[in-house]
Short mmCIF file of C-alpha atoms and ligand atoms in Angstrom, two decimals:
data_model
loop_
_atom_site.label_atom_id
_atom_site.label_comp_id
_atom_site.label_asym_id
_atom_site.label_seq_id
_atom_site.Cartn_x
_atom_site.Cartn_y
_atom_site.Cartn_z
CA MET A 1 0.00 0.00 0.00
CA ARG A 2 1.37 3.42 -1.01
CA THR A 3 0.04 6.58 0.60
CA LEU A 4 0.80 10.14 -0.47
CA ILE A 5 0.52 12.95 2.06
CA SER A 6 0.30 15.95 -0.21
CA GLY A 7 0.45 19.71 -0.02
CA GLY A 8 1.68 20.09 3.55
CA ILE A 9 4.66 21.83 5.13
CA VAL A 10 7.10 19.16 6.28
CA LEU A 11 8.74 20.01 9.59
CA SER A 12 12.03 18.72 10.89
CA ALA A 13 14.56 19.75 13.51
CA ALA A 14 16.25 21.69 10.68
CA GLY A 15 13.25 23.72 9.54
CA ALA A 16 10.13 23.72 7.38
CA VAL A 17 9.75 22.91 3.66
CA PRO A 18 6.66 22.55 1.48
CA ALA A 19 6.79 18.92 0.32
CA ASP A 20 4.80 15.73 -0.20
CA VAL A 21 5.57 12.54 1.70
CA LEU A 22 5.27 9.18 -0.05
CA ILE A 23 4.78 6.15 2.17
CA ASP A 24 5.40 2.64 0.90
CA GLY A 25 4.23 -0.03 3.34
CA GLU A 26 5.57 0.81 6.79
CA GLN A 27 8.29 3.23 5.71
CA ILE A 28 8.69 6.67 4.21
CA ALA A 29 9.75 6.16 0.58
CA ALA A 30 10.35 9.75 -0.50
CA VAL A 31 9.97 13.37 0.55
CA GLY A 32 9.71 15.94 -2.23
CA THR A 33 7.49 17.01 -5.11
CA ALA A 34 5.91 15.16 -8.04
CA LEU A 35 5.85 11.91 -6.07
CA GLY A 36 3.59 8.99 -6.86
CA PRO A 37 1.68 7.01 -7.86
CA ALA A 38 -0.13 6.11 -4.63
CA ASP A 39 -3.14 4.00 -3.62
CA GLN A 40 -4.48 6.67 -1.30
CA ARG A 41 -3.91 10.35 -0.69
CA ILE A 42 -4.10 12.42 2.49
CA ASP A 43 -4.59 16.10 1.85
CA ALA A 44 -2.34 18.15 4.13
CA VAL A 45 -2.85 21.57 2.55
CA GLY A 46 -2.55 24.29 5.20
CA ARG A 47 -1.18 21.82 7.71
CA TYR A 48 2.17 20.67 9.04
CA VAL A 49 3.54 17.17 8.52
CA LEU A 50 5.92 16.19 11.30
CA PRO A 51 7.43 13.07 12.81
CA GLY A 52 5.27 11.24 15.33
CA GLY A 53 6.05 12.37 18.85
CA VAL A 54 8.58 10.41 20.92
CA ASP A 55 7.78 10.58 24.63
CA VAL A 56 10.74 9.11 26.51
CA HIS A 57 9.24 9.32 30.00
CA THR A 58 6.07 7.39 30.80
CA HIS A 59 5.04 5.28 33.79
CA LEU A 60 2.17 3.07 32.64
CA GLU A 61 0.72 0.88 35.40
CA LEU A 62 3.46 2.01 37.76
CA ALA A 63 2.86 0.68 41.28
CA THR A 64 3.78 3.47 43.70
CA PRO A 65 3.54 3.22 47.51
CA ASN A 66 0.23 5.15 47.36
CA GLY A 67 -1.41 3.55 44.34
CA VAL A 68 -1.03 2.14 40.85
CA ALA A 69 -0.95 4.61 37.94
CA CYS A 70 -4.35 4.36 36.26
CA ASP A 71 -3.24 4.16 32.61
CA ASP A 72 -2.13 0.79 31.36
CA PHE A 73 -0.55 0.02 27.99
CA VAL A 74 -3.99 -0.02 26.36
CA THR A 75 -5.33 3.31 27.61
CA GLY A 76 -1.98 5.11 27.88
CA THR A 77 -0.85 4.35 24.34
CA ARG A 78 -4.29 5.18 22.95
CA ALA A 79 -4.16 8.56 24.66
CA ALA A 80 -0.63 9.08 23.32
CA ALA A 81 -1.77 8.36 19.75
CA TYR A 82 -4.64 10.83 20.03
CA GLY A 83 -2.11 13.50 20.93
CA GLY A 84 0.28 12.68 18.07
CA THR A 85 2.79 10.61 20.02
CA THR A 86 3.66 7.35 18.26
CA THR A 87 6.56 6.11 20.39
CA ILE A 88 6.96 5.91 24.14
CA VAL A 89 9.88 4.82 26.25
CA ASP A 90 8.31 3.51 29.44
CA TYR A 91 10.10 2.86 32.72
CA ALA A 92 10.29 -0.86 33.53
CA GLY A 93 11.32 -1.83 37.06
CA HIS A 94 12.57 -4.68 39.19
CA GLU A 95 12.15 -5.45 42.88
CA ARG A 96 15.16 -5.39 45.14
CA GLY A 97 16.79 -8.82 44.85
CA GLU A 98 15.05 -9.53 41.54
CA PRO A 99 17.19 -9.87 38.39
CA LEU A 100 16.81 -6.95 35.98
CA LEU A 101 15.71 -9.24 33.15
CA ALA A 102 12.92 -10.71 35.31
CA GLY A 103 11.58 -7.22 35.92
CA LEU A 104 11.89 -6.42 32.23
CA ALA A 105 9.97 -9.59 31.32
CA ARG A 106 7.08 -8.42 33.52
CA TRP A 107 6.92 -5.09 31.70
CA GLN A 108 7.24 -6.78 28.30
CA ALA A 109 4.21 -8.94 29.19
CA ARG A 110 2.19 -5.86 30.15
CA ALA A 111 2.95 -4.14 26.86
CA ALA A 112 2.92 -6.98 24.32
CA GLY A 113 -0.52 -7.55 22.88
CA HIS A 114 -1.78 -4.35 24.51
CA ALA A 115 0.14 -1.33 23.24
CA HIS A 116 -1.36 0.62 20.36
CA ILE A 117 1.94 2.33 19.52
CA ASP A 118 5.59 1.31 19.45
CA TYR A 119 7.45 1.25 22.74
CA ALA A 120 10.87 0.80 24.26
CA PHE A 121 11.95 0.57 27.89
CA HIS A 122 14.37 2.15 30.30
CA MET A 123 15.08 0.04 33.40
CA MET A 124 14.61 1.62 36.85
CA ILE A 125 17.37 0.38 39.11
CA SER A 126 16.29 -0.22 42.73
CA GLU A 127 19.68 -1.20 44.17
CA VAL A 128 23.31 -1.27 43.19
CA ASN A 129 25.45 -4.31 43.93
CA ASP A 130 27.84 -6.59 42.04
CA GLN A 131 24.94 -8.65 40.71
CA VAL A 132 23.05 -5.66 39.28
CA LEU A 133 26.21 -4.21 37.75
CA ALA A 134 26.97 -7.56 36.12
CA GLU A 135 23.45 -7.71 34.68
CA LEU A 136 23.69 -4.37 32.86
CA ALA A 137 25.34 -5.93 29.81
CA SER A 138 22.54 -8.50 29.42
CA LEU A 139 19.98 -5.71 29.81
CA ALA A 140 21.59 -3.97 26.83
CA GLY A 141 21.62 -7.32 25.04
CA ALA A 142 17.84 -7.45 25.54
CA GLY A 143 17.51 -4.11 23.73
CA VAL A 144 17.31 -1.82 26.78
CA THR A 145 20.18 0.64 26.60
CA SER A 146 19.14 3.19 29.22
CA ILE A 147 18.50 3.00 32.95
CA LYS A 148 17.10 5.30 35.61
CA ILE A 149 18.48 5.77 39.07
CA PHE A 150 16.98 7.74 41.94
CA MET A 151 18.47 10.23 44.37
CA ALA A 152 14.99 10.40 45.97
CA TYR A 153 12.38 7.98 47.40
CA PRO A 154 14.38 6.47 50.29
CA GLY A 155 13.44 2.89 51.10
CA VAL A 156 12.02 2.35 47.62
CA TYR A 157 14.47 3.43 44.93
CA MET A 158 17.02 5.81 46.45
CA ILE A 159 20.68 4.84 46.17
CA ASP A 160 23.62 6.60 47.85
CA ASP A 161 26.42 8.60 46.24
CA ALA A 162 28.90 5.73 46.14
CA GLN A 163 26.31 3.56 44.43
CA ILE A 164 25.51 6.36 41.99
CA TYR A 165 29.19 6.66 41.13
CA ARG A 166 29.56 2.89 40.68
CA ILE A 167 26.61 2.50 38.37
CA LEU A 168 27.39 5.61 36.34
CA ARG A 169 30.89 4.29 35.77
CA GLU A 170 29.73 0.83 34.68
CA ALA A 171 26.86 2.13 32.54
CA GLY A 172 29.20 4.64 30.93
CA ARG A 173 31.74 1.91 30.19
CA LEU A 174 29.04 -0.16 28.46
CA GLY A 175 27.51 2.75 26.52
CA ILE A 176 24.27 2.71 28.55
CA LEU A 177 22.74 6.13 29.20
CA THR A 178 21.75 6.79 32.83
CA ALA A 179 18.68 8.92 33.51
CA VAL A 180 18.41 10.32 37.02
CA HIS A 181 15.68 11.53 39.34
CA ALA A 182 17.73 14.29 40.97
CA GLU A 183 16.26 15.42 44.29
CA ASN A 184 17.99 15.10 47.67
CA GLY A 185 15.83 12.31 49.09
CA ALA A 186 17.44 12.16 52.55
CA VAL A 187 16.86 15.82 53.36
CA ILE A 188 13.39 15.71 51.80
CA GLU A 189 12.59 12.89 54.22
CA GLU A 190 13.68 15.08 57.12
CA LEU A 191 11.55 18.01 55.90
CA ARG A 192 8.56 15.70 55.46
CA ARG A 193 8.91 14.63 59.09
CA GLU A 194 9.14 18.26 60.22
CA TYR A 195 5.97 19.26 58.35
CA VAL A 196 4.01 16.23 59.55
CA THR A 197 5.11 16.82 63.16
CA ALA A 198 3.97 20.45 62.87
CA GLY A 199 0.57 19.30 61.52
CA GLN A 200 1.27 20.92 58.15
CA THR A 201 -0.03 18.11 55.97
CA GLY A 202 -1.99 19.77 53.12
CA PRO A 203 -0.89 19.16 49.50
CA ARG A 204 1.23 22.33 49.37
CA TYR A 205 3.54 20.88 52.01
CA HIS A 206 4.45 18.12 49.57
CA ALA A 207 6.06 20.88 47.49
CA ALA A 208 7.45 22.69 50.54
CA SER A 209 9.25 19.50 51.57
CA ARG A 210 10.87 19.23 48.12
CA PRO A 211 12.33 22.72 47.59
CA ALA A 212 14.03 23.78 44.37
CA LEU A 213 17.22 24.19 46.39
CA LEU A 214 17.36 20.43 46.99
CA GLU A 215 16.78 19.65 43.31
CA GLY A 216 19.60 22.07 42.46
CA GLU A 217 21.87 20.50 45.07
CA ALA A 218 21.20 16.95 43.87
CA THR A 219 21.68 17.94 40.23
CA GLY A 220 25.02 19.60 40.98
CA ARG A 221 26.18 16.60 43.04
CA LEU A 222 25.10 14.20 40.29
CA ILE A 223 26.97 16.17 37.65
CA ALA A 224 30.13 16.00 39.78
CA LEU A 225 29.72 12.23 40.22
CA ALA A 226 29.16 11.79 36.48
CA GLU A 227 32.27 13.83 35.70
CA LEU A 228 34.27 11.67 38.09
CA ALA A 229 32.83 8.52 36.52
CA GLY A 230 33.53 9.82 33.00
CA ALA A 231 29.95 8.99 32.06
CA PRO A 232 27.15 10.85 30.29
CA VAL A 233 24.06 11.55 32.33
CA TYR A 234 20.44 12.51 31.57
CA ILE A 235 18.49 14.56 34.10
CA ALA A 236 14.85 13.49 34.04
CA HIS A 237 11.96 15.87 34.76
CA LEU A 238 14.08 18.93 35.54
CA SER A 239 11.88 21.57 37.16
CA ALA A 240 14.07 24.01 39.11
CA ALA A 241 16.06 27.00 37.89
CA GLN A 242 18.91 25.95 40.22
CA ALA A 243 19.11 22.56 38.48
CA LEU A 244 19.03 24.22 35.08
CA ALA A 245 21.92 26.49 36.07
CA ALA A 246 23.98 23.43 37.08
CA VAL A 247 23.24 21.79 33.70
CA HIS A 248 24.12 24.98 31.84
CA ALA A 249 27.47 25.31 33.63
CA ALA A 250 28.37 21.64 33.03
CA ARG A 251 27.54 21.88 29.33
CA ASP A 252 29.65 25.02 29.07
CA ARG A 253 32.53 22.93 30.41
CA GLY A 254 31.85 20.37 27.67
CA GLN A 255 30.43 17.69 29.96
CA ARG A 256 27.95 15.21 28.46
CA VAL A 257 24.95 16.28 30.52
CA TYR A 258 21.51 16.08 28.94
CA ALA A 259 18.25 17.26 30.43
CA GLU A 260 14.51 16.89 30.06
CA THR A 261 11.67 19.01 31.34
CA CYS A 262 7.93 18.29 31.23
CA PRO A 263 4.83 20.27 30.19
CA GLN A 264 3.58 20.51 33.80
CA TYR A 265 6.67 22.52 34.77
CA LEU A 266 6.12 24.87 31.82
CA PHE A 267 2.37 25.44 32.24
CA LEU A 268 1.37 24.79 35.86
CA ASP A 269 2.66 26.43 39.01
CA GLU A 270 2.80 25.72 42.71
CA GLY A 271 -0.19 27.98 43.48
CA LEU A 272 -2.47 25.15 42.31
CA LEU A 273 -1.42 23.05 45.30
CA SER A 274 -3.18 25.50 47.62
CA GLY A 275 -6.45 25.34 45.68
CA PRO A 276 -9.50 23.20 46.48
CA ASP A 277 -8.16 20.16 44.56
CA GLY A 278 -4.52 20.68 45.44
CA ALA A 279 -3.82 16.95 45.75
CA ARG A 280 -4.57 16.48 42.05
CA TYR A 281 -1.48 18.50 41.14
CA VAL A 282 1.03 16.59 43.28
CA CYS A 283 4.04 15.22 41.43
CA SER A 284 7.74 14.90 42.13
CA PRO A 285 9.64 17.11 41.60
CA PRO A 286 6.73 19.39 42.51
CA LEU A 287 5.28 22.25 40.51
CA ARG A 288 7.47 25.35 40.91
CA THR A 289 7.07 29.13 40.57
CA VAL A 290 6.13 31.18 37.52
CA THR A 291 9.71 32.48 37.55
CA ALA A 292 11.00 28.92 37.27
CA GLN A 293 8.69 28.37 34.29
CA GLN A 294 10.27 31.35 32.55
CA ALA A 295 13.74 29.97 33.24
CA LEU A 296 12.73 26.62 31.71
CA TRP A 297 11.43 28.28 28.54
CA GLN A 298 14.78 30.08 28.28
CA GLY A 299 16.54 26.76 28.78
CA LEU A 300 14.54 25.27 25.92
CA GLN A 301 15.38 28.26 23.74
CA ARG A 302 19.09 28.32 24.59
CA GLY A 303 19.52 24.58 24.13
CA ASP A 304 20.29 23.70 27.76
CA LEU A 305 17.32 21.31 27.71
CA ASP A 306 17.24 18.56 25.09
CA VAL A 307 13.85 16.96 25.55
CA VAL A 308 10.29 17.68 26.62
CA ALA A 309 8.81 14.40 27.88
CA THR A 310 5.82 13.93 30.12
CA ASP A 311 6.58 11.74 33.13
CA HIS A 312 3.03 10.57 32.40
CA CYS A 313 1.98 8.86 35.64
CA PRO A 314 -1.75 9.52 36.04
CA PHE A 315 -4.09 8.75 38.92
CA THR A 316 -7.82 9.17 39.31
CA ALA A 317 -9.33 11.99 41.36
CA ALA A 318 -10.30 9.41 44.01
CA GLN A 319 -6.73 8.08 44.23
CA LYS A 320 -5.41 11.62 44.66
CA ALA A 321 -8.12 12.57 47.18
CA ARG A 322 -6.95 9.85 49.58
CA GLY A 323 -4.13 12.19 50.54
CA GLU A 324 -6.13 15.43 50.62
CA ARG A 325 -5.41 15.90 54.34
CA ASP A 326 -2.07 14.07 54.42
CA PHE A 327 0.29 14.77 51.56
CA THR A 328 2.36 11.70 52.38
CA LEU A 329 -0.55 9.57 51.12
CA ILE A 330 -0.96 11.27 47.74
CA PRO A 331 0.28 9.18 44.82
CA ASN A 332 2.86 11.25 42.92
CA GLY A 333 2.37 11.95 39.23
CA LEU A 334 0.27 13.62 36.53
CA HIS A 335 -1.09 12.78 33.09
CA GLY A 336 0.25 14.50 29.98
CA VAL A 337 1.07 11.99 27.23
CA GLU A 338 -1.83 13.23 25.10
CA GLU A 339 -1.32 16.94 25.72
CA ARG A 340 2.47 17.18 25.33
CA LEU A 341 2.70 17.99 21.62
CA VAL A 342 -0.02 20.62 21.58
CA LEU A 343 1.14 22.20 24.84
CA LEU A 344 4.68 22.57 23.56
CA TYR A 345 3.27 24.02 20.35
CA GLN A 346 1.83 26.87 22.44
CA GLY A 347 5.48 27.78 23.04
CA VAL A 348 5.83 28.34 19.28
CA GLY A 349 2.81 30.64 19.26
CA ALA A 350 4.15 32.55 22.24
CA GLY A 351 7.53 33.02 20.55
CA HIS A 352 9.47 30.91 23.07
CA ILE A 353 10.65 28.31 20.54
CA SER A 354 10.74 27.86 16.77
CA LEU A 355 8.83 25.23 14.79
CA ALA A 356 12.10 23.34 14.25
CA ARG A 357 12.83 23.36 17.97
CA TRP A 358 9.30 22.09 18.67
CA VAL A 359 10.02 19.04 16.52
CA GLU A 360 13.51 18.63 17.94
CA LEU A 361 12.33 18.70 21.56
CA SER A 362 9.33 16.43 21.08
CA ALA A 363 10.61 13.86 18.57
CA THR A 364 14.04 14.14 16.95
CA GLY A 365 16.07 14.98 20.07
CA PRO A 366 14.65 12.22 22.29
CA ALA A 367 14.89 9.69 19.44
CA ARG A 368 18.57 10.56 18.95
CA LEU A 369 19.47 10.46 22.65
CA PHE A 370 17.79 7.12 23.24
CA GLY A 371 18.96 5.22 20.16
CA LEU A 372 15.76 5.36 18.11
CA TYR A 373 16.89 7.76 15.38
CA PRO A 374 16.46 7.82 12.39
CA ARG A 375 13.90 5.02 12.54
CA LYS A 376 11.84 7.33 14.75
CA GLY A 377 11.81 11.13 15.03
CA ALA A 378 12.50 11.99 11.39
CA VAL A 379 10.61 12.50 8.13
CA VAL A 380 13.24 10.99 5.82
CA PRO A 381 13.26 8.10 3.34
CA GLY A 382 13.73 4.79 5.16
CA ALA A 383 12.30 6.03 8.48
CA ASP A 384 9.17 4.44 9.89
CA ALA A 385 6.12 6.23 8.52
CA ASP A 386 5.15 7.58 11.95
CA LEU A 387 3.65 10.90 10.99
CA VAL A 388 1.36 13.61 12.26
CA VAL A 389 -0.67 15.95 10.09
CA PHE A 390 -1.11 18.91 12.40
CA ASP A 391 -3.57 21.73 11.93
CA PRO A 392 -1.92 24.83 13.40
CA ALA A 393 -5.14 26.84 13.40
CA ALA A 394 -7.54 24.44 15.16
CA GLU A 395 -8.56 25.92 18.49
CA HIS A 396 -9.88 23.62 21.21
CA THR A 397 -10.19 23.32 24.94
CA LEU A 398 -8.37 20.72 27.02
CA SER A 399 -10.55 18.79 29.42
CA ALA A 400 -11.06 15.42 31.06
CA ALA A 401 -14.20 14.98 28.98
CA ALA A 402 -12.16 15.25 25.78
CA HIS A 403 -8.98 13.39 26.75
CA HIS A 404 -8.40 9.64 26.55
CA SER A 405 -6.34 8.87 29.63
CA ALA A 406 -8.05 6.84 32.34
CA ALA A 407 -7.47 9.84 34.63
CA ASP A 408 -10.95 11.25 35.25
CA TYR A 409 -9.77 14.81 35.70
CA SER A 410 -7.44 17.06 33.74
CA VAL A 411 -4.77 19.28 35.23
CA TYR A 412 -5.28 21.45 32.10
CA GLU A 413 -9.09 21.63 32.44
CA GLY A 414 -10.48 24.62 30.52
CA MET A 415 -7.20 25.65 28.89
CA THR A 416 -7.77 26.77 25.30
CA VAL A 417 -4.99 25.77 22.93
CA ARG A 418 -4.24 26.27 19.26
CA GLY A 419 -3.25 23.32 17.07
CA ARG A 420 -4.37 19.71 16.82
CA ALA A 421 -3.03 16.39 15.54
CA ASP A 422 -5.64 15.73 12.82
CA VAL A 423 -4.11 12.58 11.35
CA VAL A 424 -1.72 10.30 13.23
CA MET A 425 0.02 7.42 11.48
CA GLN A 426 2.22 4.63 12.74
CA ARG A 427 4.29 2.64 10.27
CA GLY A 428 1.98 3.64 7.44
CA GLU A 429 -1.29 2.84 9.22
CA VAL A 430 -3.72 5.57 10.22
CA LEU A 431 -4.28 5.50 13.98
CA VAL A 432 -6.35 8.66 14.27
CA ASP A 433 -8.19 10.80 11.73
CA ALA A 434 -11.42 12.76 11.46
CA ASP A 435 -13.41 9.50 11.66
CA GLY A 436 -11.92 8.63 15.03
CA PHE A 437 -9.54 5.98 16.32
CA HIS A 438 -8.40 3.12 14.09
CA GLY A 439 -5.50 1.81 16.18
CA ARG A 440 -5.34 -1.83 17.19
CA GLN A 441 -4.47 -3.15 20.63
CA GLY A 442 -1.23 -5.08 20.32
CA ALA A 443 -0.15 -3.43 17.06
CA GLY A 444 2.58 -1.54 18.93
CA GLN A 445 6.00 -3.19 18.63
CA PHE A 446 8.85 -3.41 21.10
CA LEU A 447 11.76 -1.30 19.88
CA ARG A 448 15.05 -3.06 20.61
CA ARG A 449 17.82 -0.53 20.89
CA ASP A 450 21.48 -1.11 20.16
CA LEU A 451 24.37 0.36 22.09
CA PRO A 452 26.04 3.26 20.30
CA GLN A 453 29.08 2.30 18.21
CA ALA A 454 32.29 2.90 20.16
O1 URP B 1 5.59 12.28 40.49
C1 URP B 1 6.17 11.56 39.69
N1 URP B 1 7.05 12.09 38.89
N2 URP B 1 5.89 10.26 39.62
C2 URP B 1 6.49 9.31 38.77
C3 URP B 1 7.75 8.72 39.29
C4 URP B 1 8.96 9.57 39.01
O2 URP B 1 9.62 9.98 39.94
O3 URP B 1 9.27 9.84 37.85
ZN1 ZN B 2 11.41 10.46 38.65
#
């Protein structure tokens, strides 16, 4: 089957060109003019044609101490497709004492036969010992070439500085990229105790116990440990200006430090935690100030931040409400996999970023960093035909009623945005168009990733 997407403006991380896109089977065959013949045609006049979004930070079905994230691989990947994201990299995990590959097998079973879109995995590391370090090579052999470690969540995921150094060194030696949750978990634990003892237990004290200062401190410490280990490092869900400054300084020195922020840190602020449904906005790191948002937009503009991913980890209103009066009981995380592309596009309209940067931050950059490029994240011959036809003029309102996550509320409720993914394709098949959803459960494929060539 050959499909021609005609008359659109093709966007890439390099810019915008008027061109047609010819798809043959699952791949892009050509980009240019006077292409054809084709069996079917999609009219893209007046619209952008861009690579399907690559969201490298999702937590589908994640079991947290206060509840299980409410999107599974069926609902989460369907929501992603509606928003123009055609690839996710989800965080698989293992229990302490459990081999990494056993944990990975559990996540593979959750995704296979369920995912609507293609997926890869990072592995969350719960402990560092000789056994885990020895297993990293087989993890890469299984197609998982990135891991996540935690400087937060003591008793669950947190590892100490010596362990961070050890795993960074081994991962770096193997060519595995380490993503890090950089908040000072030990001091946060102390602040949590102080607030609880003082009876200050409303949702806003979740944020108060995780100050920007401690994200900045952890990020700076991590960067020093990575330098010592001679390893690249990827800061996940960066939210604080202090952390951004540490990244900026390290990159100026030529260190291989990469960083991601998320839509919630660009569009929502800490004031929401003091509102009537404050618990619904609890995530870690927490929402910050409006000033921090401005710093993040500058970071995206300047190139200090490489990726906008979502940290999609949704819960229902009832799950969140359990901790209304005690922030230590609120499950941490927000939805966003469906809204990411259009939210970031608002940054184009506001003059914060260019169209090329929009594509780079949401597709090309993450695909490159995590070993998926050029199969994903590019509109070039030979790439998978994962494409979005995006109407830049369509105005609509974000709401729980209109979104497709299993979360029954929206943190963006009532926000009017410009732009919409009208047609979404994965490997040449239409997932979403004006007639609705055509995706198939289980059509999503596991994306094995190779280690970078030495
Ligand atoms: O609040 C968040 N971010 N929950 C998901 C787990 C994590 O730390 O990424
Ligand atoms: Zn995290």
